[in-house]
Short mmCIF file of C-alpha atoms and ligand atoms in Angstrom, two decimals:
data_model
loop_
_atom_site.label_atom_id
_atom_site.label_comp_id
_atom_site.label_asym_id
_atom_site.label_seq_id
_atom_site.Cartn_x
_atom_site.Cartn_y
_atom_site.Cartn_z
CA MET B 30 -50.52 -13.53 37.55
CA THR B 31 -53.55 -13.63 35.20
CA ALA B 32 -53.41 -15.38 31.84
CA THR B 33 -53.54 -12.00 30.02
CA MET B 34 -50.62 -10.64 32.11
CA LYS B 35 -48.57 -13.78 31.35
CA LEU B 36 -49.25 -13.36 27.63
CA VAL B 37 -48.25 -9.68 27.71
CA SER B 38 -45.02 -10.46 29.53
CA ARG B 39 -44.20 -13.30 27.07
CA VAL B 40 -44.84 -10.98 24.12
CA ARG B 41 -42.58 -8.38 25.74
CA ARG B 42 -39.81 -10.95 26.25
CA LEU B 43 -40.15 -12.04 22.62
CA GLY B 44 -39.98 -8.38 21.59
CA CYS B 45 -36.74 -7.97 23.55
CA VAL B 46 -35.23 -11.10 22.00
CA LEU B 47 -36.17 -9.90 18.51
CA ALA B 48 -34.79 -6.41 19.20
CA PHE B 49 -31.57 -7.99 20.39
CA CYS B 50 -31.38 -10.11 17.24
CA PHE B 51 -31.87 -7.06 15.03
CA LEU B 52 -29.22 -5.16 16.97
CA ALA B 53 -26.80 -8.09 16.69
CA LEU B 54 -27.47 -8.36 12.94
CA PHE B 55 -27.03 -4.62 12.54
CA LEU B 56 -23.72 -4.62 14.42
CA TRP B 57 -22.56 -7.67 12.46
CA GLY B 58 -23.46 -5.79 9.27
CA LEU B 59 -21.38 -2.83 10.41
CA ARG B 60 -18.46 -5.12 11.14
CA VAL B 61 -18.65 -6.71 7.69
CA ALA B 62 -18.97 -3.33 6.05
CA ARG B 63 -15.71 -2.19 7.54
CA ALA B 64 -13.30 -3.78 5.08
CA LEU B 65 -13.50 -5.32 1.64
CA ASP B 66 -14.49 -8.82 2.57
CA ASN B 67 -12.17 -10.80 0.29
CA GLY B 68 -9.79 -11.99 3.01
CA LEU B 69 -6.80 -10.44 1.20
CA ALA B 70 -4.15 -7.87 2.13
CA MET B 71 -4.39 -8.61 5.85
CA THR B 72 -0.95 -6.97 5.93
CA PRO B 73 0.17 -4.42 3.30
CA THR B 74 0.81 -5.95 -0.13
CA MET B 75 4.48 -6.49 -1.01
CA GLY B 76 5.88 -6.83 -4.49
CA TRP B 77 7.15 -5.05 -7.56
CA LEU B 78 5.36 -2.73 -10.00
CA HIS B 79 6.87 -1.58 -13.28
CA TRP B 80 5.58 1.98 -13.57
CA GLU B 81 8.01 4.40 -11.93
CA ARG B 82 11.12 2.76 -13.39
CA PHE B 83 9.93 1.55 -16.81
CA MET B 84 6.90 3.77 -17.45
CA CYS B 85 5.31 3.40 -20.90
CA ASN B 86 8.38 2.34 -22.82
CA VAL B 87 6.99 0.35 -25.73
CA ASN B 88 10.05 0.62 -27.92
CA CYS B 89 11.35 -2.92 -27.75
CA GLN B 90 13.25 -2.52 -31.00
CA GLU B 91 15.66 0.02 -29.59
CA GLU B 92 15.41 -0.78 -25.89
CA PRO B 93 14.75 -4.51 -25.62
CA ASP B 94 15.85 -4.66 -21.99
CA SER B 95 13.74 -1.83 -20.63
CA CYS B 96 10.54 -1.87 -22.65
CA VAL B 97 7.27 -3.09 -21.13
CA SER B 98 7.33 -6.68 -22.36
CA GLU B 99 6.92 -10.27 -21.33
CA LYS B 100 10.71 -10.57 -21.25
CA LEU B 101 11.00 -7.92 -18.53
CA PHE B 102 8.44 -9.67 -16.32
CA LEU B 103 9.91 -13.12 -16.88
CA GLN B 104 13.34 -11.84 -15.87
CA ILE B 105 12.06 -9.97 -12.81
CA ALA B 106 10.03 -13.02 -11.72
CA GLU B 107 13.12 -15.18 -11.96
CA ILE B 108 15.13 -12.73 -9.83
CA MET B 109 12.38 -12.20 -7.26
CA ALA B 110 12.36 -15.93 -6.66
CA SER B 111 16.12 -16.50 -6.72
CA ASP B 112 17.59 -13.40 -5.06
CA GLY B 113 15.81 -13.49 -1.74
CA TRP B 114 12.99 -11.04 -2.59
CA LYS B 115 10.22 -13.60 -2.33
CA ASP B 116 11.71 -14.99 0.87
CA VAL B 117 11.36 -11.66 2.68
CA GLY B 118 7.80 -11.16 1.44
CA TYR B 119 7.85 -9.45 -1.99
CA GLU B 120 5.27 -11.66 -3.62
CA TYR B 121 3.24 -9.73 -6.21
CA LEU B 122 4.87 -9.03 -9.58
CA CYS B 123 2.70 -6.31 -11.07
CA ILE B 124 2.25 -5.03 -14.59
CA ASP B 125 1.21 -1.37 -14.87
CA ASP B 126 -0.11 0.58 -17.86
CA CYS B 127 0.88 -0.10 -21.51
CA TRP B 128 0.61 -3.89 -21.61
CA MET B 129 -2.50 -3.87 -23.79
CA ALA B 130 -3.06 -4.01 -27.51
CA PRO B 131 -4.68 -0.80 -28.76
CA GLU B 132 -8.00 -2.59 -29.41
CA ARG B 133 -10.13 -5.22 -27.66
CA ASP B 134 -10.58 -8.57 -29.45
CA SER B 135 -13.64 -9.49 -31.53
CA GLU B 136 -15.47 -10.61 -28.38
CA GLY B 137 -14.77 -7.39 -26.53
CA ARG B 138 -12.02 -8.80 -24.34
CA LEU B 139 -8.83 -6.98 -23.47
CA GLN B 140 -5.75 -8.48 -25.06
CA ALA B 141 -2.04 -8.03 -24.49
CA ASP B 142 0.09 -6.42 -27.19
CA SER B 143 1.03 -9.44 -29.26
CA LYS B 144 4.52 -8.24 -30.18
CA ARG B 145 5.61 -7.40 -26.67
CA PHE B 146 3.70 -10.23 -24.92
CA PRO B 147 3.77 -13.03 -27.52
CA GLY B 148 2.89 -15.70 -24.95
CA GLY B 149 -0.09 -13.75 -23.60
CA ILE B 150 -0.91 -13.00 -19.99
CA ARG B 151 -2.13 -16.47 -19.05
CA ARG B 152 1.22 -18.02 -19.89
CA LEU B 153 3.03 -15.26 -18.02
CA ALA B 154 0.78 -15.88 -15.00
CA ASN B 155 1.59 -19.60 -15.13
CA TYR B 156 5.30 -18.86 -15.12
CA VAL B 157 4.96 -16.35 -12.28
CA HIS B 158 2.95 -18.89 -10.28
CA SER B 159 5.53 -21.60 -10.97
CA LYS B 160 8.05 -19.35 -9.20
CA GLY B 161 5.79 -19.16 -6.14
CA LEU B 162 4.82 -15.56 -6.96
CA LYS B 163 1.57 -13.80 -7.84
CA LEU B 164 0.75 -11.67 -10.87
CA GLY B 165 -0.75 -8.18 -10.82
CA ILE B 166 -2.27 -6.35 -13.79
CA TYR B 167 -3.52 -2.84 -14.58
CA ALA B 168 -6.75 -1.44 -16.03
CA ASP B 169 -8.77 1.77 -15.81
CA VAL B 170 -12.27 2.62 -14.62
CA GLY B 171 -12.80 5.17 -17.43
CA ASN B 172 -12.85 5.15 -21.22
CA LYS B 173 -9.07 4.89 -21.59
CA THR B 174 -6.09 4.11 -19.39
CA CYS B 175 -3.92 7.09 -18.47
CA ALA B 176 -1.57 6.21 -21.33
CA GLY B 177 -4.48 5.90 -23.80
CA PHE B 178 -5.08 2.13 -23.98
CA PRO B 179 -8.63 0.66 -23.81
CA GLY B 180 -10.51 1.55 -20.61
CA SER B 181 -12.87 -0.75 -18.75
CA PHE B 182 -15.94 1.53 -18.75
CA GLY B 183 -18.86 -0.59 -19.96
CA TYR B 184 -16.74 -3.76 -19.71
CA TYR B 185 -16.26 -4.25 -15.96
CA ASP B 186 -17.73 -7.76 -15.78
CA ILE B 187 -16.03 -9.08 -18.87
CA ASP B 188 -12.66 -7.61 -17.76
CA ALA B 189 -12.95 -9.08 -14.26
CA GLU B 190 -13.73 -12.47 -15.81
CA THR B 191 -10.83 -12.17 -18.25
CA PHE B 192 -8.37 -11.38 -15.46
CA ALA B 193 -9.65 -14.25 -13.31
CA ASP B 194 -9.51 -16.57 -16.29
CA TRP B 195 -5.88 -15.64 -16.96
CA GLY B 196 -4.95 -16.33 -13.32
CA VAL B 197 -4.34 -12.73 -12.29
CA ASP B 198 -3.97 -12.12 -8.52
CA LEU B 199 -4.08 -8.32 -8.21
CA LEU B 200 -5.72 -5.53 -10.16
CA LYS B 201 -4.47 -1.94 -10.06
CA PHE B 202 -7.48 0.04 -11.24
CA ASP B 203 -6.66 3.58 -12.37
CA GLY B 204 -9.08 6.50 -12.67
CA CYS B 205 -8.19 8.38 -15.87
CA TYR B 206 -10.73 9.41 -18.51
CA CYS B 207 -13.77 9.00 -16.28
CA ASP B 208 -16.37 11.58 -17.21
CA SER B 209 -18.11 12.10 -13.86
CA ILE B 210 -17.60 11.56 -10.17
CA LYS B 211 -20.67 9.28 -10.20
CA HIS B 212 -19.18 7.07 -12.90
CA LEU B 213 -15.93 7.00 -10.95
CA ALA B 214 -17.59 5.78 -7.73
CA ASP B 215 -19.99 3.41 -9.51
CA GLY B 216 -17.14 2.01 -11.60
CA TYR B 217 -14.84 1.34 -8.65
CA LYS B 218 -17.69 -0.37 -6.79
CA HIS B 219 -18.85 -2.33 -9.83
CA MET B 220 -15.36 -3.69 -10.49
CA SER B 221 -14.91 -4.67 -6.83
CA LEU B 222 -18.12 -6.73 -6.92
CA ALA B 223 -17.28 -8.15 -10.35
CA LEU B 224 -13.88 -9.33 -9.10
CA ASN B 225 -15.53 -10.96 -6.08
CA ARG B 226 -18.06 -12.68 -8.31
CA THR B 227 -15.29 -14.40 -10.27
CA GLY B 228 -14.51 -16.43 -7.15
CA ARG B 229 -10.77 -15.86 -7.65
CA SER B 230 -8.75 -14.13 -4.91
CA ILE B 231 -7.75 -10.83 -6.53
CA VAL B 232 -6.28 -7.97 -4.51
CA TYR B 233 -8.03 -4.76 -5.55
CA SER B 234 -5.78 -1.70 -5.67
CA CYS B 235 -7.68 1.54 -6.28
CA GLU B 236 -6.88 5.16 -7.13
CA TRP B 237 -10.42 6.26 -6.32
CA PRO B 238 -9.66 8.88 -3.63
CA LEU B 239 -6.85 10.45 -5.70
CA TYR B 240 -9.33 11.26 -8.46
CA MET B 241 -11.98 12.42 -5.97
CA TRP B 242 -9.92 14.89 -3.96
CA PRO B 243 -10.09 17.77 -6.48
CA ILE B 244 -13.91 17.61 -6.37
CA PHE B 245 -15.03 16.06 -3.05
CA LYS B 246 -13.52 14.87 0.18
CA PRO B 247 -13.48 11.09 -0.25
CA ASN B 248 -15.59 8.90 2.00
CA TYR B 249 -12.87 6.56 3.22
CA THR B 250 -15.25 4.30 5.12
CA GLU B 251 -16.95 3.52 1.84
CA ILE B 252 -13.68 3.18 -0.11
CA ARG B 253 -12.42 0.68 2.44
CA GLU B 254 -15.50 -1.45 1.86
CA TYR B 255 -14.52 -1.89 -1.79
CA CYS B 256 -10.72 -1.65 -2.06
CA ASN B 257 -7.72 -3.39 -0.50
CA HIS B 258 -5.58 -0.28 -0.92
CA TRP B 259 -6.08 3.12 -2.39
CA ARG B 260 -3.82 5.87 -3.71
CA ASN B 261 -4.52 9.31 -2.21
CA PHE B 262 -1.90 11.51 -3.74
CA ALA B 263 0.13 12.20 -6.89
CA ASP B 264 2.51 9.69 -8.49
CA VAL B 265 5.84 9.09 -6.80
CA TYR B 266 8.90 10.24 -8.74
CA ASP B 267 12.51 9.29 -8.26
CA SER B 268 13.32 12.40 -6.21
CA TRP B 269 13.53 13.65 -2.64
CA GLN B 270 11.06 16.41 -3.47
CA SER B 271 8.51 13.76 -4.40
CA ILE B 272 9.07 11.73 -1.22
CA ARG B 273 8.76 14.90 0.85
CA SER B 274 5.56 15.97 -0.84
CA ILE B 275 4.02 12.54 -0.16
CA LEU B 276 5.02 12.75 3.51
CA ASP B 277 3.72 16.33 3.76
CA TRP B 278 0.40 15.36 2.22
CA THR B 279 0.13 12.43 4.61
CA THR B 280 0.79 14.48 7.73
CA SER B 281 -1.65 17.20 6.64
CA ASN B 282 -4.38 14.59 6.24
CA GLN B 283 -3.47 12.10 8.93
CA GLU B 284 -6.57 12.64 11.10
CA ARG B 285 -8.69 11.61 8.16
CA ILE B 286 -6.65 8.75 6.66
CA VAL B 287 -4.81 7.01 9.52
CA PRO B 288 -7.90 5.66 11.35
CA VAL B 289 -9.26 3.93 8.23
CA ALA B 290 -6.18 1.79 7.59
CA GLY B 291 -6.13 -1.72 8.95
CA PRO B 292 -6.06 -5.39 7.95
CA GLY B 293 -7.72 -5.69 4.54
CA GLY B 294 -7.46 -1.99 3.59
CA TRP B 295 -4.48 0.37 3.43
CA ASN B 296 -3.53 3.88 2.36
CA ASP B 297 -1.11 3.65 -0.56
CA PRO B 298 1.54 6.38 -0.77
CA ASP B 299 2.79 4.77 -4.03
CA MET B 300 5.89 2.81 -5.01
CA LEU B 301 9.27 2.44 -3.32
CA VAL B 302 11.85 4.04 -5.61
CA ILE B 303 14.85 2.75 -3.64
CA GLY B 304 17.60 1.39 -5.90
CA ASN B 305 17.11 3.95 -8.69
CA PHE B 306 18.87 7.25 -9.42
CA GLY B 307 17.28 10.11 -7.53
CA LEU B 308 17.56 9.42 -3.80
CA SER B 309 20.69 9.60 -1.68
CA ARG B 310 21.43 6.78 0.74
CA ASP B 311 19.84 8.74 3.60
CA GLN B 312 16.76 9.55 1.54
CA GLN B 313 16.33 5.88 0.64
CA ILE B 314 16.52 5.06 4.35
CA THR B 315 13.85 7.70 5.00
CA GLN B 316 11.55 6.21 2.38
CA MET B 317 11.95 2.67 3.72
CA ALA B 318 11.47 3.71 7.35
CA LEU B 319 8.45 5.92 6.72
CA TRP B 320 6.73 3.46 4.37
CA ALA B 321 7.07 0.96 7.25
CA ILE B 322 5.61 3.44 9.76
CA MET B 323 2.76 4.29 7.36
CA ALA B 324 1.80 0.60 6.89
CA ALA B 325 2.14 1.24 3.16
CA PRO B 326 2.04 -1.40 0.45
CA LEU B 327 5.70 -2.10 -0.38
CA LEU B 328 5.70 -2.16 -4.17
CA MET B 329 9.21 -1.59 -5.46
CA SER B 330 9.71 0.03 -8.84
CA ASN B 331 13.34 -0.48 -9.75
CA ASP B 332 15.49 -2.75 -11.86
CA LEU B 333 16.15 -5.82 -9.75
CA ARG B 334 18.56 -7.06 -12.47
CA HIS B 335 20.89 -4.15 -11.68
CA ILE B 336 20.64 -3.02 -8.08
CA SER B 337 23.37 -2.13 -5.60
CA LEU B 338 24.00 -4.41 -2.65
CA GLU B 339 23.25 -1.49 -0.33
CA ALA B 340 19.81 -0.85 -1.83
CA LYS B 341 19.07 -4.56 -1.84
CA ALA B 342 19.99 -4.91 1.82
CA LEU B 343 17.78 -1.95 2.72
CA LEU B 344 14.80 -3.29 0.76
CA GLN B 345 15.31 -6.75 2.23
CA ASP B 346 15.78 -5.57 5.83
CA LYS B 347 13.70 -8.07 7.79
CA ASP B 348 13.34 -5.91 10.90
CA VAL B 349 11.97 -2.99 8.93
CA ILE B 350 9.70 -5.25 6.89
CA ALA B 351 8.42 -6.71 10.19
CA ILE B 352 7.33 -3.21 11.22
CA ASN B 353 5.57 -2.69 7.90
CA GLN B 354 3.89 -6.10 8.14
CA ASP B 355 3.05 -5.94 11.84
CA PRO B 356 -0.13 -7.98 12.40
CA LEU B 357 -1.81 -5.34 14.58
CA GLY B 358 -2.17 -3.41 11.32
CA LYS B 359 -2.35 0.10 12.72
CA GLN B 360 -0.92 2.89 10.57
CA GLY B 361 1.59 5.23 12.25
CA TYR B 362 1.40 9.01 12.29
CA ARG B 363 3.52 12.10 12.85
CA LEU B 364 3.71 12.85 16.55
CA ARG B 365 5.49 16.17 16.37
CA LYS B 366 7.52 18.51 14.25
CA GLU B 367 10.05 20.89 15.77
CA ASP B 368 13.18 22.60 14.56
CA ASN B 369 13.01 20.79 11.21
CA PHE B 370 12.86 17.37 12.87
CA GLU B 371 9.83 15.13 12.62
CA VAL B 372 8.98 12.34 15.05
CA TRP B 373 6.66 9.58 13.79
CA GLU B 374 5.40 6.60 15.77
CA ARG B 375 3.44 3.43 15.09
CA PRO B 376 1.87 1.03 17.60
CA LEU B 377 2.86 -2.59 17.05
CA SER B 378 1.66 -5.91 18.38
CA ASN B 379 2.74 -7.01 21.88
CA LEU B 380 2.72 -3.40 23.07
CA ALA B 381 5.83 -2.58 21.05
CA TRP B 382 6.24 0.71 19.16
CA ALA B 383 8.20 1.85 16.13
CA VAL B 384 9.57 5.39 16.23
CA ALA B 385 11.13 7.28 13.32
CA MET B 386 12.98 10.56 13.68
CA VAL B 387 13.60 12.46 10.46
CA ASN B 388 16.01 15.36 9.99
CA LEU B 389 14.38 17.46 7.30
CA GLN B 390 17.11 20.09 7.16
CA GLU B 391 18.80 20.09 3.76
CA ILE B 392 21.86 22.11 4.79
CA GLY B 393 24.74 21.30 7.11
CA GLY B 394 25.79 17.96 8.57
CA PRO B 395 24.31 15.45 11.00
CA ARG B 396 22.28 17.10 13.79
CA SER B 397 21.60 15.67 17.21
CA TYR B 398 18.09 15.24 18.49
CA THR B 399 17.12 14.23 22.01
CA ILE B 400 13.79 12.68 22.72
CA SER B 401 12.21 12.13 26.11
CA LEU B 402 10.80 8.62 26.33
CA THR B 403 7.77 9.67 28.38
CA SER B 404 6.44 11.40 25.26
CA LEU B 405 6.34 8.26 23.11
CA GLY B 406 3.46 5.89 22.47
CA GLN B 407 0.89 7.98 24.36
CA GLY B 408 3.13 7.72 27.41
CA LEU B 409 3.07 3.94 27.26
CA ALA B 410 5.83 2.90 24.85
CA CYS B 411 8.50 2.87 27.54
CA ASN B 412 6.43 2.56 30.67
CA PRO B 413 7.90 1.69 33.15
CA ASP B 414 10.92 0.77 31.02
CA CYS B 415 11.84 -0.57 27.59
CA LEU B 416 14.47 -2.14 25.39
CA ILE B 417 15.39 -0.03 22.40
CA THR B 418 16.88 -1.30 19.16
CA GLN B 419 17.96 1.06 16.43
CA LEU B 420 17.05 -0.53 13.08
CA LEU B 421 18.13 2.18 10.65
CA PRO B 422 20.50 3.55 9.42
CA VAL B 423 22.27 0.52 10.96
CA LYS B 424 21.05 -2.07 13.39
CA ARG B 425 22.32 -1.50 16.93
CA LYS B 426 20.99 -2.64 20.29
CA LEU B 427 20.75 0.49 22.38
CA GLY B 428 19.70 -1.36 25.52
CA PHE B 429 17.53 -0.72 28.54
CA TYR B 430 15.84 2.64 29.19
CA GLU B 431 13.61 3.93 31.97
CA TRP B 432 10.45 5.91 31.36
CA THR B 433 11.91 9.14 32.66
CA SER B 434 15.10 8.92 30.60
CA SER B 435 15.84 10.38 27.21
CA LEU B 436 17.59 9.21 24.09
CA LYS B 437 20.05 11.21 22.04
CA THR B 438 20.51 10.49 18.33
CA GLN B 439 22.48 11.91 15.42
CA ILE B 440 20.55 12.20 12.17
CA ASN B 441 21.98 12.98 8.74
CA PRO B 442 20.32 15.65 6.58
CA THR B 443 17.17 14.15 4.96
CA GLY B 444 17.93 10.92 6.83
CA THR B 445 16.00 8.98 9.44
CA VAL B 446 16.74 7.04 12.60
CA LEU B 447 14.27 4.18 13.01
CA LEU B 448 13.82 2.58 16.43
CA ARG B 449 11.87 -0.35 17.85
CA LEU B 450 10.80 -0.08 21.48
CA GLU B 451 9.80 -3.15 23.42
CA ARG B 452 8.53 -3.53 26.96
CA ALA B 453 11.37 -4.68 29.22
CA SER B 454 9.33 -5.81 32.21
C1 GAL U 503 -1.22 7.17 -13.29
C2 GAL U 503 -1.02 6.34 -12.06
C3 GAL U 503 0.36 5.77 -12.13
C4 GAL U 503 0.48 4.92 -13.36
C5 GAL U 503 0.09 5.69 -14.60
C6 GAL U 503 0.00 4.81 -15.82
O1 GAL U 503 -2.39 7.80 -13.22
O2 GAL U 503 -1.21 7.12 -10.90
O3 GAL U 503 0.68 5.06 -10.95
O4 GAL U 503 -0.33 3.79 -13.21
O5 GAL U 503 -1.15 6.33 -14.43
O6 GAL U 503 -0.39 5.49 -16.95
#
């Protein structure tokens, strides 16, 4: 080989090495871009959020026990720590809208309403932390919050710093009063980066896609790069109609939203309303089972000071929570709908699967539904055989099943049977 040939071949080799380096860097960049890189929400966030149950009740004179005040959060924190909630994973105690004073302080910082939060947010955060819990707070990307309190537009950095300084651990960032889709996107991104810059670990809960849908189809890949969870659809109400509409929206959009969920970033179908007034026992079971299948944040909005033992047991069901919190972090989806039954499934770690069967018929009594096991988990859930445990409505070991067998269940109107399938061999 001549000296010139050797040089050419060395240059080529160097070129290949460099190309490989660029490719590796590019792929690494793609990997990083996939989820908000704050190391948080590796499983869906669990906790309590005041909105659905307590809304914007600021009348502490007449309703001291149910107005949005420091007292409410101190009491709920105490109960979360002492009544087993924290032990099963409900960790974030979150304040929603209506905590603020109507004006910022002289230095442009947000401040809590001094009558309802006399100790301020920092002291509340200290108390919440002393109970082994974390504190969430609420703000808005636009000019005002949805209830008309000061918005963060133009103040993203100072608000992020204020929250970090107070010891806040989660921010729910709403999207009201934002005057353009560009401001909405820029604002959500800006706040994400501002929170990261504080150096404090703060879960970032967005409503970005919800406010985009009427105008554009959201770019979920981008949203996932900035948010730990994101609301897609209208607010949950304490009614079966509301739960159904959330499930219907989810199934209609599942091709788009299911693949983007995973450790660090989750679709948020809104709060659990179990333990309130509007859902029957079966409907509460349906919400708990489907929120587990959907890998949804489990943020309860109820009054933990007055909750039935039944609702408490359902919300604290460790087997169902384990499905929600499964480390594989894949969101489930609706597999089929027939004769007013829906079958949902979710892949779990160790090749296990969760399966939920919902009876959507709102007339008559319990109906039986038979499912062939070959059809579950892309043909793999029970292949060649599996152990099946029914988790809801009551826990029951159903035993050993072969791939070619079928399973018959009875499901109450608007109720759900939730199963866990595990490989037997
Ligand atoms: C809504 C939001 C609710 C609640 C409310 C507060 O836009 O979706 O979850 O935060 O604002 O005003």
